[in-house]
Amino acid sequence: MRISDLLTPELITTELPVTDKNQVIEAMLKLIENDPRVIDFQKVRQSVFDREKVMSTGVGKNFAIPHGKTDSISDLIIAFGKSDEPINYSSLDGQPVYLVLLMVGKENNVSFNIKILSRVSRMMSNDQFREKLRLAASADEIRTIFSEEESKFFDL
Amino acid sequence: MQISSENILLMGSLLLLLTILASKTSFKLGIPALIVFLGIGMLAGSDGPGGIYFDDPKLAQFIGIFSLCFILFAGGFETKWESVKPIFWRGISLATIGVFVTALSTGLFLHFVIGLEFIYALLIGSIISSTDAAAVFSILRTKDIGLDHQTRSTLEFESGSNDPMAYILMLACINIITSGEMQIGEQIFFLVKQMVIGGVFGYALGRGGVYLINKINLSYEGLYSVLVTALLLFVFSITDLLGGNGFLAVYLFGVILANSSLIHKKSLVKFFDGIAWMMQSIMFLTLGLLVYPMQILPVLWAGIMISLFLMFVARPAGVMISLLFTKINFREKIFFSWVGLRGAVPIVFATYPYIYGIKDADLIFNVVFFISLSSVLIQGTTLPFFARKMKLVVHESERKKTPLELELSESIKTELMEFFVPHGSAIAGMRIVDLHFPRNAHIAMINRDEKFITPSGNTVLHEGDILIIMAEEKDVLRSVSDILSKRIDKPEEKPDAGETTPVESSPDS
């Protein structure tokens, strides 16, 4: 499985709101709200906010990875959003966020979910990759960038 | 020995113990566990060394129906809609048209070759026309035959959903026999009514059940199993009372529950899996006790002929005709034909003629018993061989298991959560032992660059690591979060997006 295969154009936005963190997460959730894999959207939403409550997913380097795990989806969902303006996401390194990846995994799939998170974290630690994403202007472009970067790794 | 209320617990428990011990060896020998259960029942019964006298078809039928409710519910409760969806129509076709063709062709064989009156012939055909969910599930799963996913789902779905059709056909035959009239129109109406009411009730009560279970807010988790038990028995009996098919309803009820988000689902699935095994053991033991092996001897020849006809003609005909318009290849259809395992369901159905006072009910029972036994014994044991012969065995790539597959989230007390070591965190570069984690929180694992590593006190944390933290309570996770959120005292750059704090704003918008 590849992350770029899951990132279909309707799950990508290049215009995240810049008001505040909660608005950004809501906007990311909006992307997946009507996805057929979602069984109960309210529970999905709750799982993401519950996770966020424990500790911010603004993991630094202008990137945030809100995520949740729930039984209310039939399969893993990933969405991606970016903003050209800085977002205040209360990241630990004090930097604003420009890139956001939302992941909702199945409750029982702990180790698989962690592998995805780890893959994302590993890709995002590459400065050039982040730079390319920040310059990308369309969903297709973003998908291509993901696909190219992922070709360096084994399939998950 | 007579079963009485004083000794029933002792005898019952001894029989169950024996059964379980015997099933262990049966797996090694490749004999389906069901046969062992039945065998022990027979040995313990009046014709065997056990000498337990049990001759109460009415009680046996009650135990059978009661057990079937749980077995069918549990079968439905394990059915994932995603795996049924692609094979839904062919499964339905097998479960209705397939059953009908099998029943009719067996009936015609019995009528023309053995010379039975047609309606009695059809009655026997109907009783043995459904495959048995318990037998199919246990053999396909325990035998470890690497069947391709769709093949297995189809066979399981068929066996779970074809009992109602067989049941209705059987009742229609009994209606005709007891009333002495051939009212075809009425029986077709009866069939449709059973299906429609059963389907609608199963679905509607399933939806209602999900709502009730999620909203009722019981104080003890264990009570949810009791609630679902009560609901499933209610679904069966109310549907039956109102003229619908209770078996269909209870199966559907299970399917709906399985595919809704349900509170305490994991513990419920476990509970009903256990209950289903228990019910199977009890049911097979009871049926084994009920039969008098000596009485099978007079019907042996007829039994063998019907068995062979069923295996080689009636079941294949049912499969071929009901799958006529599908793209399934011929080899696979042949295999489907061989998985025509009869089991407890036909034997339970065979107690109905007793209850309705049909003549020669004991003959019918003995024939059906023999057919079921031979089917599970012959087809059940040769299935893996057949699957290989038909080149249907796929070698599933072995799924790698990491220690995390242990379903830790199941126990209520333990929380398992993943934390990133954020960039800019003061703990990056520190050894775990220096973090001063709360006593009741442990780093179970670290994932670094997609590899799991086992932490020790000396492990140095890196930025971007994912820590999998196990904690006894949710509150502890907060203090873990505080530790991980410690910032390096002097940030290298000034934040350019307003004020940021490591303390979380709670998202209650």
PDB file of C-alpha atoms in Angstrom, chain B residues 275-453:
ATOM      1  CA  ILE B 275     -21.449 -19.438  23.305  1.00  0.00           C
ATOM      2  CA  ALA B 276     -21.677 -20.686  19.712  1.00  0.00           C
ATOM      3  CA  TRP B 277     -19.089 -23.375  20.430  1.00  0.00           C
ATOM      4  CA  MET B 278     -20.892 -24.391  23.566  1.00  0.00           C
ATOM      5  CA  MET B 279     -24.229 -24.568  21.788  1.00  0.00           C
ATOM      6  CA  GLN B 280     -22.699 -26.641  19.001  1.00  0.00           C
ATOM      7  CA  SER B 281     -21.280 -29.111  21.479  1.00  0.00           C
ATOM      8  CA  ILE B 282     -24.537 -29.362  23.393  1.00  0.00           C
ATOM      9  CA  MET B 283     -26.608 -29.689  20.254  1.00  0.00           C
ATOM     10  CA  PHE B 284     -24.454 -32.412  18.725  1.00  0.00           C
ATOM     11  CA  LEU B 285     -24.270 -34.319  21.980  1.00  0.00           C
ATOM     12  CA  THR B 286     -28.041 -34.157  22.330  1.00  0.00           C
ATOM     13  CA  LEU B 287     -28.621 -35.283  18.761  1.00  0.00           C
ATOM     14  CA  GLY B 288     -26.114 -38.073  19.223  1.00  0.00           C
ATOM     15  CA  LEU B 289     -27.972 -39.174  22.328  1.00  0.00           C
ATOM     16  CA  LEU B 290     -31.300 -39.018  20.548  1.00  0.00           C
ATOM     17  CA  VAL B 291     -30.362 -41.348  17.720  1.00  0.00           C
ATOM     18  CA  TYR B 292     -30.368 -45.115  18.142  1.00  0.00           C
ATOM     19  CA  PRO B 293     -27.509 -46.270  15.935  1.00  0.00           C
ATOM     20  CA  MET B 294     -29.022 -49.743  15.754  1.00  0.00           C
ATOM     21  CA  GLN B 295     -32.112 -48.316  14.142  1.00  0.00           C
ATOM     22  CA  ILE B 296     -30.063 -46.811  11.355  1.00  0.00           C
ATOM     23  CA  LEU B 297     -29.114 -50.257  10.085  1.00  0.00           C
ATOM     24  CA  PRO B 298     -32.485 -50.988   8.384  1.00  0.00           C
ATOM     25  CA  VAL B 299     -32.279 -47.718   6.440  1.00  0.00           C
ATOM     26  CA  LEU B 300     -28.580 -48.094   5.675  1.00  0.00           C
ATOM     27  CA  TRP B 301     -28.958 -48.916   1.991  1.00  0.00           C
ATOM     28  CA  ALA B 302     -31.429 -46.176   1.360  1.00  0.00           C
ATOM     29  CA  GLY B 303     -29.184 -43.820   3.285  1.00  0.00           C
ATOM     30  CA  ILE B 304     -26.137 -44.693   1.234  1.00  0.00           C
ATOM     31  CA  MET B 305     -28.017 -44.272  -2.045  1.00  0.00           C
ATOM     32  CA  ILE B 306     -29.449 -40.901  -1.031  1.00  0.00           C
ATOM     33  CA  SER B 307     -26.080 -39.782   0.270  1.00  0.00           C
ATOM     34  CA  LEU B 308     -24.350 -40.624  -2.974  1.00  0.00           C
ATOM     35  CA  PHE B 309     -27.103 -39.032  -5.026  1.00  0.00           C
ATOM     36  CA  LEU B 310     -26.953 -35.908  -2.889  1.00  0.00           C
ATOM     37  CA  MET B 311     -23.173 -35.633  -3.159  1.00  0.00           C
ATOM     38  CA  PHE B 312     -22.814 -36.373  -6.825  1.00  0.00           C
ATOM     39  CA  VAL B 313     -26.065 -35.213  -8.421  1.00  0.00           C
ATOM     40  CA  ALA B 314     -28.410 -33.105  -6.289  1.00  0.00           C
ATOM     41  CA  ARG B 315     -25.888 -30.710  -4.744  1.00  0.00           C
ATOM     42  CA  PRO B 316     -23.907 -30.238  -7.974  1.00  0.00           C
ATOM     43  CA  ALA B 317     -27.187 -29.601  -9.815  1.00  0.00           C
ATOM     44  CA  GLY B 318     -28.174 -26.984  -7.230  1.00  0.00           C
ATOM     45  CA  VAL B 319     -24.787 -25.301  -7.503  1.00  0.00           C
ATOM     46  CA  MET B 320     -24.621 -25.367 -11.298  1.00  0.00           C
ATOM     47  CA  ILE B 321     -28.141 -24.056 -11.808  1.00  0.00           C
ATOM     48  CA  SER B 322     -27.987 -21.330  -9.186  1.00  0.00           C
ATOM     49  CA  LEU B 323     -24.599 -20.133 -10.434  1.00  0.00           C
ATOM     50  CA  LEU B 324     -25.528 -20.372 -14.109  1.00  0.00           C
ATOM     51  CA  PHE B 325     -25.227 -16.663 -14.728  1.00  0.00           C
ATOM     52  CA  THR B 326     -22.061 -15.998 -12.785  1.00  0.00           C
ATOM     53  CA  LYS B 327     -18.499 -15.815 -14.036  1.00  0.00           C
ATOM     54  CA  ILE B 328     -17.307 -18.494 -11.614  1.00  0.00           C
ATOM     55  CA  ASN B 329     -15.229 -21.076 -13.417  1.00  0.00           C
ATOM     56  CA  PHE B 330     -16.115 -24.724 -13.624  1.00  0.00           C
ATOM     57  CA  ARG B 331     -13.428 -25.994 -11.268  1.00  0.00           C
ATOM     58  CA  GLU B 332     -14.674 -23.682  -8.558  1.00  0.00           C
ATOM     59  CA  LYS B 333     -18.268 -24.816  -9.074  1.00  0.00           C
ATOM     60  CA  ILE B 334     -17.160 -28.407  -8.660  1.00  0.00           C
ATOM     61  CA  PHE B 335     -15.523 -27.432  -5.400  1.00  0.00           C
ATOM     62  CA  PHE B 336     -18.658 -25.577  -4.239  1.00  0.00           C
ATOM     63  CA  SER B 337     -20.569 -28.772  -4.959  1.00  0.00           C
ATOM     64  CA  TRP B 338     -18.282 -30.729  -2.701  1.00  0.00           C
ATOM     65  CA  VAL B 339     -18.749 -28.300   0.187  1.00  0.00           C
ATOM     66  CA  GLY B 340     -22.349 -29.452   0.531  1.00  0.00           C
ATOM     67  CA  LEU B 341     -21.798 -30.320   4.156  1.00  0.00           C
ATOM     68  CA  ARG B 342     -24.930 -31.360   5.972  1.00  0.00           C
ATOM     69  CA  GLY B 343     -24.707 -31.155   9.710  1.00  0.00           C
ATOM     70  CA  ALA B 344     -26.795 -30.397  12.720  1.00  0.00           C
ATOM     71  CA  VAL B 345     -29.388 -28.294  10.916  1.00  0.00           C
ATOM     72  CA  PRO B 346     -30.897 -31.155   8.902  1.00  0.00           C
ATOM     73  CA  ILE B 347     -30.882 -33.332  12.034  1.00  0.00           C
ATOM     74  CA  VAL B 348     -32.731 -30.663  14.007  1.00  0.00           C
ATOM     75  CA  PHE B 349     -35.173 -30.252  11.123  1.00  0.00           C
ATOM     76  CA  ALA B 350     -35.646 -34.015  11.097  1.00  0.00           C
ATOM     77  CA  THR B 351     -37.234 -33.814  14.549  1.00  0.00           C
ATOM     78  CA  TYR B 352     -40.128 -31.793  13.112  1.00  0.00           C
ATOM     79  CA  PRO B 353     -41.897 -34.763  11.507  1.00  0.00           C
ATOM     80  CA  TYR B 354     -41.973 -36.361  15.010  1.00  0.00           C
ATOM     81  CA  ILE B 355     -43.573 -33.305  16.478  1.00  0.00           C
ATOM     82  CA  TYR B 356     -46.188 -33.081  13.743  1.00  0.00           C
ATOM     83  CA  GLY B 357     -46.944 -36.782  14.021  1.00  0.00           C
ATOM     84  CA  ILE B 358     -45.956 -37.586  10.434  1.00  0.00           C
ATOM     85  CA  LYS B 359     -45.945 -41.324   9.798  1.00  0.00           C
ATOM     86  CA  ASP B 360     -42.538 -43.007   9.722  1.00  0.00           C
ATOM     87  CA  ALA B 361     -40.995 -39.986  11.396  1.00  0.00           C
ATOM     88  CA  ASP B 362     -38.346 -42.178  12.999  1.00  0.00           C
ATOM     89  CA  LEU B 363     -37.358 -43.570   9.615  1.00  0.00           C
ATOM     90  CA  ILE B 364     -37.005 -40.051   8.270  1.00  0.00           C
ATOM     91  CA  PHE B 365     -34.936 -39.067  11.271  1.00  0.00           C
ATOM     92  CA  ASN B 366     -32.615 -42.031  10.932  1.00  0.00           C
ATOM     93  CA  VAL B 367     -32.105 -41.530   7.209  1.00  0.00           C
ATOM     94  CA  VAL B 368     -31.354 -37.850   7.672  1.00  0.00           C
ATOM     95  CA  PHE B 369     -29.025 -38.626  10.517  1.00  0.00           C
ATOM     96  CA  PHE B 370     -27.088 -41.070   8.414  1.00  0.00           C
ATOM     97  CA  ILE B 371     -26.880 -38.672   5.470  1.00  0.00           C
ATOM     98  CA  SER B 372     -25.566 -35.844   7.634  1.00  0.00           C
ATOM     99  CA  LEU B 373     -23.034 -38.082   9.275  1.00  0.00           C
ATOM    100  CA  SER B 374     -21.719 -39.476   6.017  1.00  0.00           C
ATOM    101  CA  SER B 375     -21.595 -36.044   4.437  1.00  0.00           C
ATOM    102  CA  VAL B 376     -19.481 -34.485   7.168  1.00  0.00           C
ATOM    103  CA  LEU B 377     -17.319 -37.577   7.387  1.00  0.00           C
ATOM    104  CA  ILE B 378     -16.667 -38.027   3.674  1.00  0.00           C
ATOM    105  CA  GLN B 379     -16.849 -34.495   2.305  1.00  0.00           C
ATOM    106  CA  GLY B 380     -15.490 -32.872   5.435  1.00  0.00           C
ATOM    107  CA  THR B 381     -12.340 -34.945   5.565  1.00  0.00           C
ATOM    108  CA  THR B 382     -11.621 -34.770   1.835  1.00  0.00           C
ATOM    109  CA  LEU B 383     -12.151 -31.028   1.434  1.00  0.00           C
ATOM    110  CA  PRO B 384      -8.491 -29.990   1.707  1.00  0.00           C
ATOM    111  CA  PHE B 385      -7.548 -32.640  -0.825  1.00  0.00           C
ATOM    112  CA  PHE B 386     -10.290 -31.453  -3.161  1.00  0.00           C
ATOM    113  CA  ALA B 387      -9.280 -27.826  -2.782  1.00  0.00           C
ATOM    114  CA  ARG B 388      -5.740 -28.693  -3.847  1.00  0.00           C
ATOM    115  CA  LYS B 389      -6.959 -30.888  -6.697  1.00  0.00           C
ATOM    116  CA  MET B 390      -9.139 -28.088  -8.012  1.00  0.00           C
ATOM    117  CA  LYS B 391      -6.148 -25.733  -7.682  1.00  0.00           C
ATOM    118  CA  LEU B 392      -8.084 -23.403  -5.403  1.00  0.00           C
ATOM    119  CA  VAL B 393      -5.487 -23.229  -2.691  1.00  0.00           C
ATOM    120  CA  VAL B 394      -3.748 -19.904  -2.534  1.00  0.00           C
ATOM    121  CA  HIS B 395      -0.823 -19.387  -0.296  1.00  0.00           C
ATOM    122  CA  GLU B 396      -1.605 -16.318   1.638  1.00  0.00           C
ATOM    123  CA  SER B 397       1.436 -14.233   2.239  1.00  0.00           C
ATOM    124  CA  GLU B 398       2.070 -14.624   5.885  1.00  0.00           C
ATOM    125  CA  ARG B 399       1.000 -11.638   7.802  1.00  0.00           C
ATOM    126  CA  LYS B 400       3.751 -10.337   9.968  1.00  0.00           C
ATOM    127  CA  LYS B 401       2.695 -10.058  13.529  1.00  0.00           C
ATOM    128  CA  THR B 402       4.258  -7.573  15.817  1.00  0.00           C
ATOM    129  CA  PRO B 403       3.777  -7.732  19.546  1.00  0.00           C
ATOM    130  CA  LEU B 404       1.304  -4.896  19.170  1.00  0.00           C
ATOM    131  CA  GLU B 405      -1.277  -7.189  17.649  1.00  0.00           C
ATOM    132  CA  LEU B 406      -1.965  -8.249  21.174  1.00  0.00           C
ATOM    133  CA  GLU B 407      -5.260  -6.579  21.609  1.00  0.00           C
ATOM    134  CA  LEU B 408      -4.275  -4.459  24.499  1.00  0.00           C
ATOM    135  CA  SER B 409      -7.059  -2.017  23.977  1.00  0.00           C
ATOM    136  CA  GLU B 410      -9.453  -4.720  25.064  1.00  0.00           C
ATOM    137  CA  SER B 411      -8.832  -4.531  28.726  1.00  0.00           C
ATOM    138  CA  ILE B 412     -10.535  -1.483  30.049  1.00  0.00           C
ATOM    139  CA  LYS B 413      -7.778  -0.414  32.340  1.00  0.00           C
ATOM    140  CA  THR B 414      -4.893  -0.304  29.913  1.00  0.00           C
ATOM    141  CA  GLU B 415      -4.530   2.581  27.513  1.00  0.00           C
ATOM    142  CA  LEU B 416      -2.225   2.351  24.550  1.00  0.00           C
ATOM    143  CA  MET B 417      -1.350   5.520  22.735  1.00  0.00           C
ATOM    144  CA  GLU B 418       1.225   6.720  20.282  1.00  0.00           C
ATOM    145  CA  PHE B 419       3.185   9.919  20.861  1.00  0.00           C
ATOM    146  CA  PHE B 420       5.549  11.697  18.543  1.00  0.00           C
ATOM    147  CA  VAL B 421       8.762  13.075  19.952  1.00  0.00           C
ATOM    148  CA  PRO B 422       8.196  16.538  18.506  1.00  0.00           C
ATOM    149  CA  HIS B 423      10.901  18.484  16.778  1.00  0.00           C
ATOM    150  CA  GLY B 424      12.217  20.984  19.246  1.00  0.00           C
ATOM    151  CA  SER B 425      11.353  18.844  22.254  1.00  0.00           C
ATOM    152  CA  ALA B 426      13.758  18.981  25.151  1.00  0.00           C
ATOM    153  CA  ILE B 427      13.624  15.221  25.519  1.00  0.00           C
ATOM    154  CA  ALA B 428      15.197  14.495  22.137  1.00  0.00           C
ATOM    155  CA  GLY B 429      18.727  13.314  22.845  1.00  0.00           C
ATOM    156  CA  MET B 430      17.826  12.195  26.329  1.00  0.00           C
ATOM    157  CA  ARG B 431      17.949   8.682  27.659  1.00  0.00           C
ATOM    158  CA  ILE B 432      14.639   7.141  28.670  1.00  0.00           C
ATOM    159  CA  VAL B 433      15.836   6.597  32.212  1.00  0.00           C
ATOM    160  CA  ASP B 434      16.345  10.343  32.603  1.00  0.00           C
ATOM    161  CA  LEU B 435      12.818  11.256  31.550  1.00  0.00           C
ATOM    162  CA  HIS B 436      11.285  10.394  34.921  1.00  0.00           C
ATOM    163  CA  PHE B 437       8.171   8.900  33.476  1.00  0.00           C
ATOM    164  CA  PRO B 438       5.272   8.270  35.816  1.00  0.00           C
ATOM    165  CA  ARG B 439       5.534   4.839  37.413  1.00  0.00           C
ATOM    166  CA  ASN B 440       2.377   3.500  35.790  1.00  0.00           C
ATOM    167  CA  ALA B 441       3.307   4.489  32.240  1.00  0.00           C
ATOM    168  CA  HIS B 442       5.695   2.480  30.106  1.00  0.00           C
ATOM    169  CA  ILE B 443       7.224   2.941  26.715  1.00  0.00           C
ATOM    170  CA  ALA B 444       6.206  -0.369  25.205  1.00  0.00           C
ATOM    171  CA  MET B 445       7.931   0.279  21.908  1.00  0.00           C
ATOM    172  CA  ILE B 446       9.582   2.889  19.796  1.00  0.00           C
ATOM    173  CA  ASN B 447       9.137   3.225  16.087  1.00  0.00           C
ATOM    174  CA  ARG B 448      12.065   4.954  14.444  1.00  0.00           C
ATOM    175  CA  ASP B 449      12.237   5.282  10.658  1.00  0.00           C
ATOM    176  CA  GLU B 450       9.537   2.634  10.279  1.00  0.00           C
ATOM    177  CA  LYS B 451      11.315   0.095  12.416  1.00  0.00           C
ATOM    178  CA  PHE B 452      10.117  -1.076  15.792  1.00  0.00           C
ATOM    179  CA  ILE B 453      12.780  -1.064  18.462  1.00  0.00           C
TER     180      ILE B 453
END
